[in-house]
Amino acid sequence: DQQVKQNSPSLSVQEGRISILNCDYTNSMFDYFLWYKKYPAEGPTFLISISSIKDKNEDGRFTVFLNKSAKHLSLHIVPSQPGDSAVYFCAASGAGTASKLTFGTGTRLQVTL
Amino acid sequence: EPEVTQTPSHQVTQMGQEVILRCVPISNHLYFYWYRQILGQKVEFLVSFYNNEISEKSEIFDDQFSVERPDGSNFTLKIRSTKLEDSAMYFCASHPTGMRNQPQHFGDGTRLSIL
């Protein structure tokens, strides 16, 4: 049951360049999407989110784009920094108060010097 | 910034034994969750809890699992008779209001190892 998919298990980007992480979903009932960052031995840390009524949300170096017709979202990090090296999880939730999160399998981002 | 705290960080238990994982959600948060991540797999939802009762649970959350909020601060996950396949990272999360325009906040997890 892969309702949320992150097809790239890993990504390597040079410092200063753009990192683009992708996520696809299949469940049309999802209407709120989040990106979490996870370092080893720590829990997921919230990064940025987007509601289905928007197609873009920006917070500093991080921008999330949502394409509802393609059921696709992406996270852009510009410029990438070595401290951004982590595993990034895409998550989605559907209708209902405090709905559970459905996670993707994660993409490991490595930002090299 | 307020944090979700989980104890212990690592729990080693013999198969068949009971284990209790503890979580202190962020103060004033109203919704509480448990998720788990088996090594190499995705983070999976187990259960959500609000107003002292389960609001949703997954297929994983069978009769061996239970949750409780025994006092005003702790939120626990109990596994009655552990199995080898229960070995995983268990994450607690809390949410302030349940409104979907706010994120869930996660603790650092408890690594459960079943021998």
mmCIF file of C-alpha atoms in Angstrom:
data_model
loop_
_atom_site.group_PDB
_atom_site.id
_atom_site.type_symbol
_atom_site.label_atom_id
_atom_site.label_comp_id
_atom_site.label_asym_id
_atom_site.label_seq_id
_atom_site.Cartn_x
_atom_site.Cartn_y
_atom_site.Cartn_z
ATOM 1 C CA ASP A 1 0.000 0.000 0.000
ATOM 2 C CA GLN A 2 2.183 2.818 -1.290
ATOM 3 C CA GLN A 3 -0.138 5.783 -1.167
ATOM 4 C CA VAL A 4 2.825 8.145 -0.864
ATOM 5 C CA LYS A 5 5.929 7.410 -2.885
ATOM 6 C CA GLN A 6 9.371 8.894 -2.972
ATOM 7 C CA ASN A 7 11.067 7.207 -5.882
ATOM 8 C CA SER A 8 14.572 8.528 -5.258
ATOM 9 C CA PRO A 9 16.143 6.863 -2.216
ATOM 10 C CA SER A 10 19.107 9.199 -2.349
ATOM 11 C CA LEU A 11 20.267 12.492 -3.823
ATOM 12 C CA SER A 12 23.648 14.178 -3.820
ATOM 13 C CA VAL A 13 23.929 17.927 -4.431
ATOM 14 C CA GLN A 14 26.796 20.377 -4.254
ATOM 15 C CA GLU A 15 26.706 23.102 -1.648
ATOM 16 C CA GLY A 16 25.074 26.232 -3.024
ATOM 17 C CA ARG A 17 23.089 24.397 -5.670
ATOM 18 C CA ILE A 18 19.389 23.602 -5.692
ATOM 19 C CA SER A 19 18.113 20.362 -4.182
ATOM 20 C CA ILE A 20 14.842 19.048 -5.584
ATOM 21 C CA LEU A 21 13.107 16.220 -3.766
ATOM 22 C CA ASN A 22 10.034 14.634 -5.314
ATOM 23 C CA CYS A 23 6.968 12.897 -3.962
ATOM 24 C CA ASP A 24 3.963 11.294 -5.620
ATOM 25 C CA TYR A 25 0.684 10.265 -4.057
ATOM 26 C CA THR A 26 -2.238 8.174 -5.222
ATOM 27 C CA ASN A 27 -5.003 8.933 -2.723
ATOM 28 C CA SER A 28 -7.231 11.756 -3.979
ATOM 29 C CA MET A 29 -8.522 12.298 -0.448
ATOM 30 C CA PHE A 30 -5.179 13.698 0.712
ATOM 31 C CA ASP A 31 -5.442 17.447 1.086
ATOM 32 C CA TYR A 32 -2.565 18.472 3.322
ATOM 33 C CA PHE A 33 1.038 17.663 2.617
ATOM 34 C CA LEU A 34 4.123 18.030 4.763
ATOM 35 C CA TRP A 35 7.855 17.601 4.518
ATOM 36 C CA TYR A 36 9.804 16.359 7.508
ATOM 37 C CA LYS A 37 13.562 16.178 7.901
ATOM 38 C CA LYS A 38 15.167 13.448 9.940
ATOM 39 C CA TYR A 39 18.698 13.167 11.299
ATOM 40 C CA PRO A 40 20.019 9.828 12.614
ATOM 41 C CA ALA A 41 18.846 9.001 16.143
ATOM 42 C CA GLU A 42 16.320 11.836 16.082
ATOM 43 C CA GLY A 43 12.629 12.053 15.317
ATOM 44 C CA PRO A 44 11.165 13.667 12.206
ATOM 45 C CA THR A 45 11.311 17.454 12.362
ATOM 46 C CA PHE A 46 8.666 19.473 10.558
ATOM 47 C CA LEU A 47 10.015 21.533 7.690
ATOM 48 C CA ILE A 48 7.214 22.948 5.573
ATOM 49 C CA SER A 49 3.664 22.120 4.533
ATOM 50 C CA ILE A 50 1.109 22.939 1.877
ATOM 51 C CA SER A 51 -2.646 22.752 1.696
ATOM 52 C CA SER A 52 -4.326 21.430 -1.420
ATOM 53 C CA ILE A 53 -5.879 24.838 -2.047
ATOM 54 C CA LYS A 54 -2.414 26.195 -2.828
ATOM 55 C CA ASP A 55 0.175 25.255 -5.390
ATOM 56 C CA LYS A 56 3.196 26.803 -3.723
ATOM 57 C CA ASN A 57 4.399 27.595 -0.236
ATOM 58 C CA GLU A 58 7.699 29.229 0.582
ATOM 59 C CA ASP A 59 9.653 29.516 3.815
ATOM 60 C CA GLY A 60 13.137 30.944 3.511
ATOM 61 C CA ARG A 61 15.301 28.534 1.526
ATOM 62 C CA PHE A 62 12.520 25.961 1.322
ATOM 63 C CA THR A 63 9.692 25.932 -1.214
ATOM 64 C CA VAL A 64 7.106 23.239 -1.702
ATOM 65 C CA PHE A 65 5.208 22.936 -4.978
ATOM 66 C CA LEU A 66 1.992 20.987 -5.372
ATOM 67 C CA ASN A 67 0.580 19.752 -8.684
ATOM 68 C CA LYS A 68 -2.798 18.290 -7.820
ATOM 69 C CA SER A 69 -3.637 17.084 -11.297
ATOM 70 C CA ALA A 70 -0.413 15.074 -11.389
ATOM 71 C CA LYS A 71 -0.662 14.132 -7.708
ATOM 72 C CA HIS A 72 2.894 15.297 -7.299
ATOM 73 C CA LEU A 73 4.724 17.555 -4.918
ATOM 74 C CA SER A 74 8.314 18.650 -4.707
ATOM 75 C CA LEU A 75 10.559 20.318 -2.173
ATOM 76 C CA HIS A 76 13.142 22.804 -3.397
ATOM 77 C CA ILE A 77 16.037 23.833 -1.201
ATOM 78 C CA VAL A 78 17.991 26.837 -2.437
ATOM 79 C CA PRO A 79 20.845 27.234 -1.755
ATOM 80 C CA SER A 80 21.662 23.815 -0.334
ATOM 81 C CA GLN A 81 23.905 23.735 2.726
ATOM 82 C CA PRO A 82 25.891 20.876 4.297
ATOM 83 C CA GLY A 83 23.583 21.020 7.332
ATOM 84 C CA ASP A 84 20.699 20.071 5.052
ATOM 85 C CA SER A 85 22.145 16.574 4.740
ATOM 86 C CA ALA A 86 19.441 14.333 6.211
ATOM 87 C CA VAL A 87 16.596 12.037 5.233
ATOM 88 C CA TYR A 88 13.554 13.904 3.954
ATOM 89 C CA PHE A 89 10.103 12.417 4.304
ATOM 90 C CA CYS A 90 7.039 13.472 2.401
ATOM 91 C CA ALA A 91 3.798 12.959 4.342
ATOM 92 C CA ALA A 92 0.127 13.441 3.586
ATOM 93 C CA SER A 93 -3.100 13.603 5.518
ATOM 94 C CA GLY A 94 -6.714 13.461 4.472
ATOM 95 C CA ALA A 95 -10.040 14.708 5.659
ATOM 96 C CA GLY A 96 -10.869 14.652 9.312
ATOM 97 C CA THR A 97 -9.593 16.428 12.362
ATOM 98 C CA ALA A 98 -6.095 15.421 13.380
ATOM 99 C CA SER A 99 -5.944 12.872 10.610
ATOM 100 C CA LYS A 100 -3.062 10.418 10.633
ATOM 101 C CA LEU A 101 -0.016 11.056 8.493
ATOM 102 C CA THR A 102 0.899 8.693 5.675
ATOM 103 C CA PHE A 103 4.615 8.812 4.975
ATOM 104 C CA GLY A 104 6.773 8.143 1.958
ATOM 105 C CA THR A 105 9.899 6.006 2.230
ATOM 106 C CA GLY A 106 12.204 8.998 2.397
ATOM 107 C CA THR A 107 15.025 10.455 0.323
ATOM 108 C CA ARG A 108 18.502 10.732 1.754
ATOM 109 C CA LEU A 109 19.998 14.078 0.759
ATOM 110 C CA GLN A 110 23.716 14.595 0.898
ATOM 111 C CA VAL A 111 25.045 18.086 0.341
ATOM 112 C CA THR A 112 28.703 17.997 -0.568
ATOM 113 C CA LEU A 113 31.264 20.760 -0.255
ATOM 114 C CA GLU B 1 10.919 25.402 21.790
ATOM 115 C CA PRO B 2 8.703 22.799 23.490
ATOM 116 C CA GLU B 3 9.532 19.199 22.639
ATOM 117 C CA VAL B 4 7.942 15.796 22.702
ATOM 118 C CA THR B 5 10.104 13.605 24.936
ATOM 119 C CA GLN B 6 10.256 9.833 24.844
ATOM 120 C CA THR B 7 11.738 7.325 27.269
ATOM 121 C CA PRO B 8 13.655 5.115 27.163
ATOM 122 C CA SER B 9 15.733 5.843 24.086
ATOM 123 C CA HIS B 10 16.484 2.132 23.720
ATOM 124 C CA GLN B 11 14.560 -0.808 25.158
ATOM 125 C CA VAL B 12 15.726 -4.403 24.893
ATOM 126 C CA THR B 13 13.134 -7.025 25.797
ATOM 127 C CA GLN B 14 12.778 -10.784 25.595
ATOM 128 C CA MET B 15 10.137 -12.067 23.210
ATOM 129 C CA GLY B 16 6.829 -12.628 24.984
ATOM 130 C CA GLN B 17 7.476 -9.960 27.605
ATOM 131 C CA GLU B 18 5.402 -6.844 28.093
ATOM 132 C CA VAL B 19 6.913 -3.478 27.284
ATOM 133 C CA ILE B 20 5.719 0.060 27.988
ATOM 134 C CA LEU B 21 7.019 2.974 25.952
ATOM 135 C CA ARG B 22 6.582 6.401 27.453
ATOM 136 C CA CYS B 23 6.014 9.805 25.935
ATOM 137 C CA VAL B 24 5.498 13.284 27.311
ATOM 138 C CA PRO B 25 3.698 15.300 24.640
ATOM 139 C CA ILE B 26 4.009 19.052 24.329
ATOM 140 C CA SER B 27 2.050 20.768 27.041
ATOM 141 C CA ASN B 28 -1.410 21.932 25.965
ATOM 142 C CA HIS B 29 -1.431 19.668 22.913
ATOM 143 C CA LEU B 30 -4.672 17.761 22.603
ATOM 144 C CA TYR B 31 -4.015 14.996 20.063
ATOM 145 C CA PHE B 32 -1.499 12.228 20.483
ATOM 146 C CA TYR B 33 -0.125 9.594 18.134
ATOM 147 C CA TRP B 34 2.147 6.603 17.949
ATOM 148 C CA TYR B 35 4.018 5.675 14.789
ATOM 149 C CA ARG B 36 6.658 3.065 14.176
ATOM 150 C CA GLN B 37 9.465 2.577 11.674
ATOM 151 C CA ILE B 38 10.830 -0.880 11.069
ATOM 152 C CA LEU B 39 14.457 -0.721 9.940
ATOM 153 C CA GLY B 40 14.650 0.180 6.256
ATOM 154 C CA GLN B 41 10.928 0.802 5.937
ATOM 155 C CA LYS B 42 8.633 3.814 6.050
ATOM 156 C CA VAL B 43 7.173 5.454 9.131
ATOM 157 C CA GLU B 44 3.776 3.830 9.771
ATOM 158 C CA PHE B 45 0.811 5.133 11.732
ATOM 159 C CA LEU B 46 -0.289 3.011 14.685
ATOM 160 C CA VAL B 47 -2.879 4.953 16.663
ATOM 161 C CA SER B 48 -4.269 8.387 17.432
ATOM 162 C CA PHE B 49 -5.713 9.438 20.768
ATOM 163 C CA TYR B 50 -7.914 12.326 21.804
ATOM 164 C CA ASN B 51 -10.011 13.098 24.833
ATOM 165 C CA ASN B 52 -8.888 9.912 26.571
ATOM 166 C CA GLU B 53 -9.935 7.580 23.840
ATOM 167 C CA ILE B 54 -8.601 6.120 20.604
ATOM 168 C CA SER B 55 -9.791 8.115 17.612
ATOM 169 C CA GLU B 56 -8.206 5.975 14.911
ATOM 170 C CA LYS B 57 -6.013 2.896 14.725
ATOM 171 C CA SER B 58 -4.265 0.992 11.975
ATOM 172 C CA GLU B 59 -4.351 -2.722 11.184
ATOM 173 C CA ILE B 60 -1.009 -3.050 12.950
ATOM 174 C CA PHE B 61 -2.570 -1.927 16.227
ATOM 175 C CA ASP B 62 -4.075 -5.249 17.247
ATOM 176 C CA ASP B 63 -5.144 -6.550 20.663
ATOM 177 C CA GLN B 64 -1.512 -6.796 21.772
ATOM 178 C CA PHE B 65 -1.266 -3.019 21.744
ATOM 179 C CA SER B 66 -2.853 -0.490 24.058
ATOM 180 C CA VAL B 67 -2.432 3.187 24.785
ATOM 181 C CA GLU B 68 -3.116 5.162 27.887
ATOM 182 C CA ARG B 69 -2.842 8.664 29.238
ATOM 183 C CA PRO B 70 -2.526 7.797 32.921
ATOM 184 C CA ASP B 71 -2.065 11.356 34.099
ATOM 185 C CA GLY B 72 -2.030 14.862 32.675
ATOM 186 C CA SER B 73 1.365 14.554 31.074
ATOM 187 C CA ASN B 74 2.317 11.008 30.041
ATOM 188 C CA PHE B 75 1.094 9.066 27.029
ATOM 189 C CA THR B 76 2.082 5.399 26.943
ATOM 190 C CA LEU B 77 2.130 2.573 24.426
ATOM 191 C CA LYS B 78 1.989 -0.949 25.861
ATOM 192 C CA ILE B 79 2.763 -4.110 23.950
ATOM 193 C CA ARG B 80 1.493 -7.042 26.004
ATOM 194 C CA SER B 81 3.414 -9.966 24.544
ATOM 195 C CA THR B 82 6.193 -8.801 22.291
ATOM 196 C CA LYS B 83 7.112 -10.562 19.078
ATOM 197 C CA LEU B 84 10.330 -10.403 17.078
ATOM 198 C CA GLU B 85 8.556 -8.365 14.411
ATOM 199 C CA ASP B 86 7.758 -5.642 16.958
ATOM 200 C CA SER B 87 11.409 -4.588 16.770
ATOM 201 C CA ALA B 88 11.322 -1.048 15.410
ATOM 202 C CA MET B 89 11.682 2.636 16.236
ATOM 203 C CA TYR B 90 8.546 3.899 17.915
ATOM 204 C CA PHE B 91 7.754 7.584 17.577
ATOM 205 C CA CYS B 92 5.298 9.553 19.644
ATOM 206 C CA ALA B 93 3.769 12.708 18.177
ATOM 207 C CA SER B 94 1.434 15.395 19.418
ATOM 208 C CA HIS B 95 -0.718 18.009 17.783
ATOM 209 C CA PRO B 96 -2.024 21.208 19.351
ATOM 210 C CA THR B 97 -5.557 21.374 18.022
ATOM 211 C CA GLY B 98 -6.164 18.725 15.415
ATOM 212 C CA MET B 99 -6.551 21.366 12.718
ATOM 213 C CA ARG B 100 -4.916 20.233 9.525
ATOM 214 C CA ASN B 101 -3.033 23.451 8.868
ATOM 215 C CA GLN B 102 -0.650 22.636 11.687
ATOM 216 C CA PRO B 103 1.990 19.909 11.793
ATOM 217 C CA GLN B 104 2.396 17.035 14.195
ATOM 218 C CA HIS B 105 5.469 17.270 16.396
ATOM 219 C CA PHE B 106 7.549 14.147 16.908
ATOM 220 C CA GLY B 107 9.770 12.879 19.670
ATOM 221 C CA ASP B 108 13.172 11.319 19.047
ATOM 222 C CA GLY B 109 11.790 7.823 19.339
ATOM 223 C CA THR B 110 12.377 4.656 21.332
ATOM 224 C CA ARG B 111 14.336 1.899 19.677
ATOM 225 C CA LEU B 112 12.681 -1.383 20.695
ATOM 226 C CA SER B 113 14.763 -4.519 20.233
ATOM 227 C CA ILE B 114 13.064 -7.863 20.800
ATOM 228 C CA LEU B 115 15.391 -10.802 21.452
#
